[in-house]
Amino acid sequence: MSTWKITQLAESAGLTDVPCFECAGVHCDIRGKANDQLDLGILYSFYPLSIAGVFTQNKIKAAPVLLCQELLAGDQAIHGVVVNSGNANACTGELGMQNAREMIEQSQKAVNGSGVFLVCSTGRIGRQLPMDHISSGIQHAANSLDSDARSGLDFANCILTSDTRNKKITVQISIGQQKVTIAGVAKGAGMIRPDMATMLAFITTDLNISSSELQGLLSKANERSFNAITIDGDMSTNDTVLAFANGVSGVDYALSEDGFKQAFAEALQQVCEHLAYLIVGDGEKITKVVTLEISGAKTEQDARKVGYAIAHSPLVKSSWAGSDPNWGRLVAAAGYSGAEFEEAQMNLQYNDTPVYSGGQFHEEYLQQWKEIVSQKEFTIQLDLGAGDASAKLITSDLTPEYITFNMSE
Amino acid sequence: MSTWKITQLAESAGLTDVPCFECAGVHCDIRGKANDQLDLGILYSFYPLSIAGVFTQNKIKAAPVLLCQELLAGDQAIHGVVVNSGNANACTGELGMQNAREMIEQSQKAVNGSGVFLVCSTGRIGRQLPMDHISSGIQHAANSLDSDARSGLDFANCILTSDTRNKKITVQISIGQQKVTIAGVAKGAGMIRPDMATMLAFITTDLNISSSELQGLLSKANERSFNAITIDGDMSTNDTVLAFANGVSGVDYALSEDGFKQAFAEALQQVCEHLAYLIVGDGEKITKVVTLEISGAKTEQDARKVGYAIAHSPLVKSSWAGSDPNWGRLVAAAGYSGAEFEEAQMNLQYNDTPVYSGGQFHEEYLQQWKEIVSQKEFTIQLDLGAGDASAKLITSDLTPEYITFNMSE
């Protein structure tokens, strides 16, 4: 079994770091504001793509989410995706579906391609898309498609909403002359002013892999990355992760040895985790990134329940914002999570420093707790002492500025 | 079937409005601060009491909660309750249990009574009670017991933590010369700075009723009052509702006609609902009280899921704080609640004004929406169109001041 090496590029240009993917990101004034913010992009591959997708679990799904799901279930050859920011095309009824279909058709026509496009939108909920702007944007983007770094960056930028910076990563898996590249870009979480849809992520690779194999790997990577972060607990109507494989590396997944398969899964996981981490770090008006390691749970579901109860407690999150090592609120949140455990068996630590165990808190460490929760990043370890299951979540604090930011349009 | 009349007293003095209940509320400096805030109280009845209780569902239960549950399950005659604020006696291990038992024994000794006391605590989590202060407080309170209005008010005040005012109500159920009184006092919700336990409520009545009958009525009233409010979604380790009946009215519940039974249930419900409403209205740093009426759900559980998802969404609550009629966030929260319904069947209204139905929003009412959510109190009606079940919740907005208030000690 050969050892494949995973390397993260020092500088990523986003999706065009993978050979034979073309990108564009343009401004077509979807927000109707006098600025030149990029707001529409196209990712295109001349070669037909293997595709995997993970979508919001929200019952209310935006029109583009419904269309993507429909297309992924079908058998048409897919060659790319068209994306806009500034308008989520969610809660827009039949007209919204029609407009999303229109975006696909116009993109297909604009690139003179035979294949079908997927479509994603992010932005305000409940407004119809300004289709005249969208149409000219699609035309402009199609004409601008290129495989250079600039185009990759434009695409990474055109999907942003309240994000303060773009989010991208590129890794390469290599052995000798053989090389497979995975690149990813994302836009941020923290349901966003005023009704922004949350998270979009796009991943490209030149591996030759079937859609169903790619789907399996993406679903798994998603569980421990995008599904393990939370800013405010709000789940959007538009959350979408799409992975595209064009096969041009010549490396065939199905024919590969286990060593490569494992390396690819790891690299994909790394891409997803890194993007997820960047999303939390750029959450709306946050000041702390907190990793929750819940262990000793009866089931993984219990571990996640405890993690989410802590991560969604306004009281816990407020105390983090104030650098207050408020373990009482944290223990209380675990207590109402619905998970099965006994108070006396709990073992709570901040960055490996004892906080609470055996039904007693260890106040002699108070000064250390305070130093730890004053840092920009820290880890909270909670062993429930009830079993062997565990879960890891990454979350943030909740600041007065978050509320002010979200109080109005 | 005779008609019993339910009257709310214009001015309530709290629990001593019911004949033969004695109260006291004293200062014994549990917080260790140089002020004279009342922090310990006793409610006492010479006559043995029928008792019902409802307690926090949190897995982490404070020592006094565990003791109350133990005593309610036992067969000792109970004559009252001793309460302190400023320290929750939660997460305090074996010593905490011992201290709670001590409070009971000392109270019993101090009133020279034969019966047993219940015990409640509210305040900081994870600190041992200052038992010397508690002991002198109990002695002082026992010596101060009286059935006058002043004592009732002292008791109503001594249980407060971050509440800005006491919460009390008295109602009478009458027909001819016959009269039954129900009085209630409560302390507030909004898990409180820095680790305060949330809600306590005490209810007295002079009805002659068995503990088990009283328990049935209290549990039912609790479902649609204390269990139907939420400030921040945090559930405390100490939440307790206790109802005490001394029987001195001479009216016997078991022998009463249906008309009276119904009137008593209604009056008890009214007492609980009023106290719950006062709790939300005095939530930490809130500016809006919002009633959520969820209807058309497949099950009551689904209706509650939708209500809680909306009531706990930081984004929804932030928009209320900003008087922003942000229906998109609200619909998205319903969507991720886990309840079963279809977007196209939803019908959303603010104070009966159409907002969203048939998959379309009705932006022609935008000005009216803005006026409605600018008010201090408004109602949001959401019909899911999926069934006949419904639920009502009362909640509040989330303000930057709430976060600042909870950021540190």
PDB file of N, CA and C in Angstrom, chain A residues 334-391:
ATOM      1  N   ALA A 334     -26.338  21.262  29.290  1.00  0.00           N
ATOM      2  CA  ALA A 334     -26.190  19.821  29.083  1.00  0.00           C
ATOM      3  C   ALA A 334     -27.362  19.094  29.736  1.00  0.00           C
ATOM      4  N   GLY A 335     -27.768  19.577  30.903  1.00  0.00           N
ATOM      5  CA  GLY A 335     -28.838  18.941  31.663  1.00  0.00           C
ATOM      6  C   GLY A 335     -30.175  18.953  30.952  1.00  0.00           C
ATOM      7  N   TYR A 336     -30.459  20.017  30.188  1.00  0.00           N
ATOM      8  CA  TYR A 336     -31.769  20.051  29.513  1.00  0.00           C
ATOM      9  C   TYR A 336     -31.684  19.596  28.065  1.00  0.00           C
ATOM     10  N   SER A 337     -30.542  19.073  27.666  1.00  0.00           N
ATOM     11  CA  SER A 337     -30.361  18.659  26.269  1.00  0.00           C
ATOM     12  C   SER A 337     -31.204  17.451  25.903  1.00  0.00           C
ATOM     13  N   GLY A 338     -31.615  16.680  26.912  1.00  0.00           N
ATOM     14  CA  GLY A 338     -32.375  15.465  26.631  1.00  0.00           C
ATOM     15  C   GLY A 338     -31.476  14.234  26.599  1.00  0.00           C
ATOM     16  N   ALA A 339     -30.160  14.408  26.698  1.00  0.00           N
ATOM     17  CA  ALA A 339     -29.240  13.267  26.695  1.00  0.00           C
ATOM     18  C   ALA A 339     -29.276  12.555  28.042  1.00  0.00           C
ATOM     19  N   GLU A 340     -28.929  11.265  28.011  1.00  0.00           N
ATOM     20  CA  GLU A 340     -28.949  10.451  29.238  1.00  0.00           C
ATOM     21  C   GLU A 340     -27.580  10.466  29.906  1.00  0.00           C
ATOM     22  N   PHE A 341     -27.516  10.959  31.118  1.00  0.00           N
ATOM     23  CA  PHE A 341     -26.269  10.890  31.885  1.00  0.00           C
ATOM     24  C   PHE A 341     -26.571  11.286  33.323  1.00  0.00           C
ATOM     25  N   GLU A 342     -25.592  11.054  34.196  1.00  0.00           N
ATOM     26  CA  GLU A 342     -25.752  11.405  35.607  1.00  0.00           C
ATOM     27  C   GLU A 342     -24.797  12.541  35.960  1.00  0.00           C
ATOM     28  N   GLU A 343     -25.311  13.499  36.710  1.00  0.00           N
ATOM     29  CA  GLU A 343     -24.514  14.663  37.082  1.00  0.00           C
ATOM     30  C   GLU A 343     -23.185  14.249  37.720  1.00  0.00           C
ATOM     31  N   ALA A 344     -23.236  13.255  38.608  1.00  0.00           N
ATOM     32  CA  ALA A 344     -22.040  12.871  39.367  1.00  0.00           C
ATOM     33  C   ALA A 344     -20.951  12.273  38.474  1.00  0.00           C
ATOM     34  N   GLN A 345     -21.337  11.800  37.262  1.00  0.00           N
ATOM     35  CA  GLN A 345     -20.366  11.177  36.354  1.00  0.00           C
ATOM     36  C   GLN A 345     -19.745  12.169  35.380  1.00  0.00           C
ATOM     37  N   MET A 346     -20.262  13.387  35.345  1.00  0.00           N
ATOM     38  CA  MET A 346     -19.762  14.382  34.375  1.00  0.00           C
ATOM     39  C   MET A 346     -18.333  14.792  34.695  1.00  0.00           C
ATOM     40  N   ASN A 347     -17.561  15.043  33.638  1.00  0.00           N
ATOM     41  CA  ASN A 347     -16.216  15.588  33.815  1.00  0.00           C
ATOM     42  C   ASN A 347     -16.022  16.702  32.794  1.00  0.00           C
ATOM     43  N   LEU A 348     -15.951  17.924  33.288  1.00  0.00           N
ATOM     44  CA  LEU A 348     -15.875  19.100  32.410  1.00  0.00           C
ATOM     45  C   LEU A 348     -14.489  19.717  32.508  1.00  0.00           C
ATOM     46  N   GLN A 349     -13.909  20.031  31.340  1.00  0.00           N
ATOM     47  CA  GLN A 349     -12.603  20.698  31.314  1.00  0.00           C
ATOM     48  C   GLN A 349     -12.592  21.805  30.276  1.00  0.00           C
ATOM     49  N   TYR A 350     -11.836  22.863  30.568  1.00  0.00           N
ATOM     50  CA  TYR A 350     -11.569  23.911  29.570  1.00  0.00           C
ATOM     51  C   TYR A 350     -10.107  23.761  29.175  1.00  0.00           C
ATOM     52  N   ASN A 351      -9.827  23.521  27.893  1.00  0.00           N
ATOM     53  CA  ASN A 351      -8.427  23.316  27.458  1.00  0.00           C
ATOM     54  C   ASN A 351      -7.679  22.377  28.401  1.00  0.00           C
ATOM     55  N   ASP A 352      -8.298  21.269  28.751  1.00  0.00           N
ATOM     56  CA  ASP A 352      -7.700  20.246  29.632  1.00  0.00           C
ATOM     57  C   ASP A 352      -7.537  20.657  31.100  1.00  0.00           C
ATOM     58  N   THR A 353      -8.010  21.829  31.479  1.00  0.00           N
ATOM     59  CA  THR A 353      -7.961  22.236  32.884  1.00  0.00           C
ATOM     60  C   THR A 353      -9.255  21.800  33.580  1.00  0.00           C
ATOM     61  N   PRO A 354      -9.166  21.112  34.740  1.00  0.00           N
ATOM     62  CA  PRO A 354     -10.379  20.625  35.406  1.00  0.00           C
ATOM     63  C   PRO A 354     -11.335  21.766  35.777  1.00  0.00           C
ATOM     64  N   VAL A 355     -12.626  21.537  35.562  1.00  0.00           N
ATOM     65  CA  VAL A 355     -13.637  22.528  35.916  1.00  0.00           C
ATOM     66  C   VAL A 355     -14.654  21.922  36.881  1.00  0.00           C
ATOM     67  N   TYR A 356     -15.193  20.761  36.496  1.00  0.00           N
ATOM     68  CA  TYR A 356     -16.278  20.171  37.278  1.00  0.00           C
ATOM     69  C   TYR A 356     -16.210  18.669  37.128  1.00  0.00           C
ATOM     70  N   SER A 357     -16.128  17.960  38.233  1.00  0.00           N
ATOM     71  CA  SER A 357     -16.186  16.501  38.173  1.00  0.00           C
ATOM     72  C   SER A 357     -16.614  15.968  39.535  1.00  0.00           C
ATOM     73  N   GLY A 358     -17.153  14.764  39.547  1.00  0.00           N
ATOM     74  CA  GLY A 358     -17.605  14.160  40.790  1.00  0.00           C
ATOM     75  C   GLY A 358     -18.634  15.018  41.513  1.00  0.00           C
ATOM     76  N   GLY A 359     -19.445  15.768  40.740  1.00  0.00           N
ATOM     77  CA  GLY A 359     -20.464  16.615  41.351  1.00  0.00           C
ATOM     78  C   GLY A 359     -19.886  17.832  42.068  1.00  0.00           C
ATOM     79  N   GLN A 360     -18.632  18.137  41.817  1.00  0.00           N
ATOM     80  CA  GLN A 360     -17.973  19.271  42.486  1.00  0.00           C
ATOM     81  C   GLN A 360     -17.251  20.131  41.459  1.00  0.00           C
ATOM     82  N   PHE A 361     -17.256  21.418  41.650  1.00  0.00           N
ATOM     83  CA  PHE A 361     -16.465  22.276  40.773  1.00  0.00           C
ATOM     84  C   PHE A 361     -15.123  22.570  41.442  1.00  0.00           C
ATOM     85  N   HIS A 362     -14.138  22.843  40.620  1.00  0.00           N
ATOM     86  CA  HIS A 362     -12.769  22.994  41.130  1.00  0.00           C
ATOM     87  C   HIS A 362     -12.349  24.447  41.052  1.00  0.00           C
ATOM     88  N   GLU A 363     -12.876  25.222  41.962  1.00  0.00           N
ATOM     89  CA  GLU A 363     -12.729  26.676  41.864  1.00  0.00           C
ATOM     90  C   GLU A 363     -11.278  27.130  42.046  1.00  0.00           C
ATOM     91  N   GLU A 364     -10.433  26.227  42.512  1.00  0.00           N
ATOM     92  CA  GLU A 364      -9.014  26.605  42.642  1.00  0.00           C
ATOM     93  C   GLU A 364      -8.397  26.938  41.279  1.00  0.00           C
ATOM     94  N   TYR A 365      -9.062  26.509  40.186  1.00  0.00           N
ATOM     95  CA  TYR A 365      -8.541  26.810  38.850  1.00  0.00           C
ATOM     96  C   TYR A 365      -9.195  28.052  38.227  1.00  0.00           C
ATOM     97  N   LEU A 366      -9.969  28.769  39.022  1.00  0.00           N
ATOM     98  CA  LEU A 366     -10.763  29.894  38.489  1.00  0.00           C
ATOM     99  C   LEU A 366      -9.938  30.832  37.613  1.00  0.00           C
ATOM    100  N   GLN A 367      -8.753  31.179  38.077  1.00  0.00           N
ATOM    101  CA  GLN A 367      -7.923  32.120  37.326  1.00  0.00           C
ATOM    102  C   GLN A 367      -7.550  31.547  35.956  1.00  0.00           C
ATOM    103  N   GLN A 368      -7.232  30.228  35.926  1.00  0.00           N
ATOM    104  CA  GLN A 368      -6.893  29.585  34.649  1.00  0.00           C
ATOM    105  C   GLN A 368      -8.093  29.553  33.704  1.00  0.00           C
ATOM    106  N   TRP A 369      -9.289  29.239  34.276  1.00  0.00           N
ATOM    107  CA  TRP A 369     -10.498  29.243  33.431  1.00  0.00           C
ATOM    108  C   TRP A 369     -10.651  30.609  32.759  1.00  0.00           C
ATOM    109  N   LYS A 370     -10.474  31.644  33.569  1.00  0.00           N
ATOM    110  CA  LYS A 370     -10.675  32.998  33.042  1.00  0.00           C
ATOM    111  C   LYS A 370      -9.701  33.288  31.910  1.00  0.00           C
ATOM    112  N   GLU A 371      -8.451  32.840  32.092  1.00  0.00           N
ATOM    113  CA  GLU A 371      -7.463  33.072  31.035  1.00  0.00           C
ATOM    114  C   GLU A 371      -7.850  32.326  29.766  1.00  0.00           C
ATOM    115  N   ILE A 372      -8.327  31.096  29.934  1.00  0.00           N
ATOM    116  CA  ILE A 372      -8.678  30.278  28.765  1.00  0.00           C
ATOM    117  C   ILE A 372      -9.831  30.901  27.983  1.00  0.00           C
ATOM    118  N   VAL A 373     -10.907  31.274  28.664  1.00  0.00           N
ATOM    119  CA  VAL A 373     -12.068  31.795  27.929  1.00  0.00           C
ATOM    120  C   VAL A 373     -11.861  33.239  27.479  1.00  0.00           C
ATOM    121  N   SER A 374     -10.732  33.817  27.849  1.00  0.00           N
ATOM    122  CA  SER A 374     -10.400  35.147  27.314  1.00  0.00           C
ATOM    123  C   SER A 374      -9.724  35.042  25.952  1.00  0.00           C
ATOM    124  N   GLN A 375      -9.271  33.812  25.609  1.00  0.00           N
ATOM    125  CA  GLN A 375      -8.607  33.630  24.323  1.00  0.00           C
ATOM    126  C   GLN A 375      -9.615  33.644  23.176  1.00  0.00           C
ATOM    127  N   LYS A 376      -9.112  33.892  21.979  1.00  0.00           N
ATOM    128  CA  LYS A 376      -9.992  33.949  20.806  1.00  0.00           C
ATOM    129  C   LYS A 376     -10.492  32.578  20.399  1.00  0.00           C
ATOM    130  N   GLU A 377      -9.742  31.552  20.778  1.00  0.00           N
ATOM    131  CA  GLU A 377     -10.136  30.184  20.470  1.00  0.00           C
ATOM    132  C   GLU A 377      -9.846  29.318  21.675  1.00  0.00           C
ATOM    133  N   PHE A 378     -10.792  28.488  22.081  1.00  0.00           N
ATOM    134  CA  PHE A 378     -10.521  27.535  23.147  1.00  0.00           C
ATOM    135  C   PHE A 378     -11.416  26.317  22.973  1.00  0.00           C
ATOM    136  N   THR A 379     -11.097  25.266  23.733  1.00  0.00           N
ATOM    137  CA  THR A 379     -11.823  24.009  23.601  1.00  0.00           C
ATOM    138  C   THR A 379     -12.481  23.653  24.929  1.00  0.00           C
ATOM    139  N   ILE A 380     -13.713  23.194  24.852  1.00  0.00           N
ATOM    140  CA  ILE A 380     -14.421  22.733  26.042  1.00  0.00           C
ATOM    141  C   ILE A 380     -14.624  21.230  25.901  1.00  0.00           C
ATOM    142  N   GLN A 381     -14.110  20.486  26.874  1.00  0.00           N
ATOM    143  CA  GLN A 381     -14.228  19.028  26.850  1.00  0.00           C
ATOM    144  C   GLN A 381     -15.223  18.589  27.909  1.00  0.00           C
ATOM    145  N   LEU A 382     -16.267  17.916  27.488  1.00  0.00           N
ATOM    146  CA  LEU A 382     -17.267  17.444  28.444  1.00  0.00           C
ATOM    147  C   LEU A 382     -17.445  15.938  28.270  1.00  0.00           C
ATOM    148  N   ASP A 383     -16.997  15.188  29.273  1.00  0.00           N
ATOM    149  CA  ASP A 383     -17.163  13.734  29.278  1.00  0.00           C
ATOM    150  C   ASP A 383     -18.394  13.418  30.134  1.00  0.00           C
ATOM    151  N   LEU A 384     -19.413  12.823  29.511  1.00  0.00           N
ATOM    152  CA  LEU A 384     -20.664  12.572  30.230  1.00  0.00           C
ATOM    153  C   LEU A 384     -20.587  11.341  31.120  1.00  0.00           C
ATOM    154  N   GLY A 385     -19.567  10.521  30.905  1.00  0.00           N
ATOM    155  CA  GLY A 385     -19.392   9.331  31.737  1.00  0.00           C
ATOM    156  C   GLY A 385     -20.530   8.331  31.619  1.00  0.00           C
ATOM    157  N   ALA A 386     -21.194   8.313  30.463  1.00  0.00           N
ATOM    158  CA  ALA A 386     -22.359   7.443  30.312  1.00  0.00           C
ATOM    159  C   ALA A 386     -22.188   6.411  29.204  1.00  0.00           C
ATOM    160  N   GLY A 387     -21.071   6.492  28.470  1.00  0.00           N
ATOM    161  CA  GLY A 387     -20.903   5.559  27.364  1.00  0.00           C
ATOM    162  C   GLY A 387     -19.653   5.878  26.564  1.00  0.00           C
ATOM    163  N   ASP A 388     -19.618   5.428  25.304  1.00  0.00           N
ATOM    164  CA  ASP A 388     -18.396   5.572  24.506  1.00  0.00           C
ATOM    165  C   ASP A 388     -18.540   6.500  23.311  1.00  0.00           C
ATOM    166  N   ALA A 389     -19.721   7.050  23.105  1.00  0.00           N
ATOM    167  CA  ALA A 389     -19.941   7.854  21.900  1.00  0.00           C
ATOM    168  C   ALA A 389     -19.470   9.290  22.117  1.00  0.00           C
ATOM    169  N   SER A 390     -19.093   9.930  21.010  1.00  0.00           N
ATOM    170  CA  SER A 390     -18.604  11.300  21.114  1.00  0.00           C
ATOM    171  C   SER A 390     -19.038  12.133  19.908  1.00  0.00           C
ATOM    172  N   ALA A 391     -18.858  13.429  20.006  1.00  0.00           N
ATOM    173  CA  ALA A 391     -19.155  14.341  18.905  1.00  0.00           C
ATOM    174  C   ALA A 391     -18.364  15.610  19.115  1.00  0.00           C
TER     175      ALA A 391
END
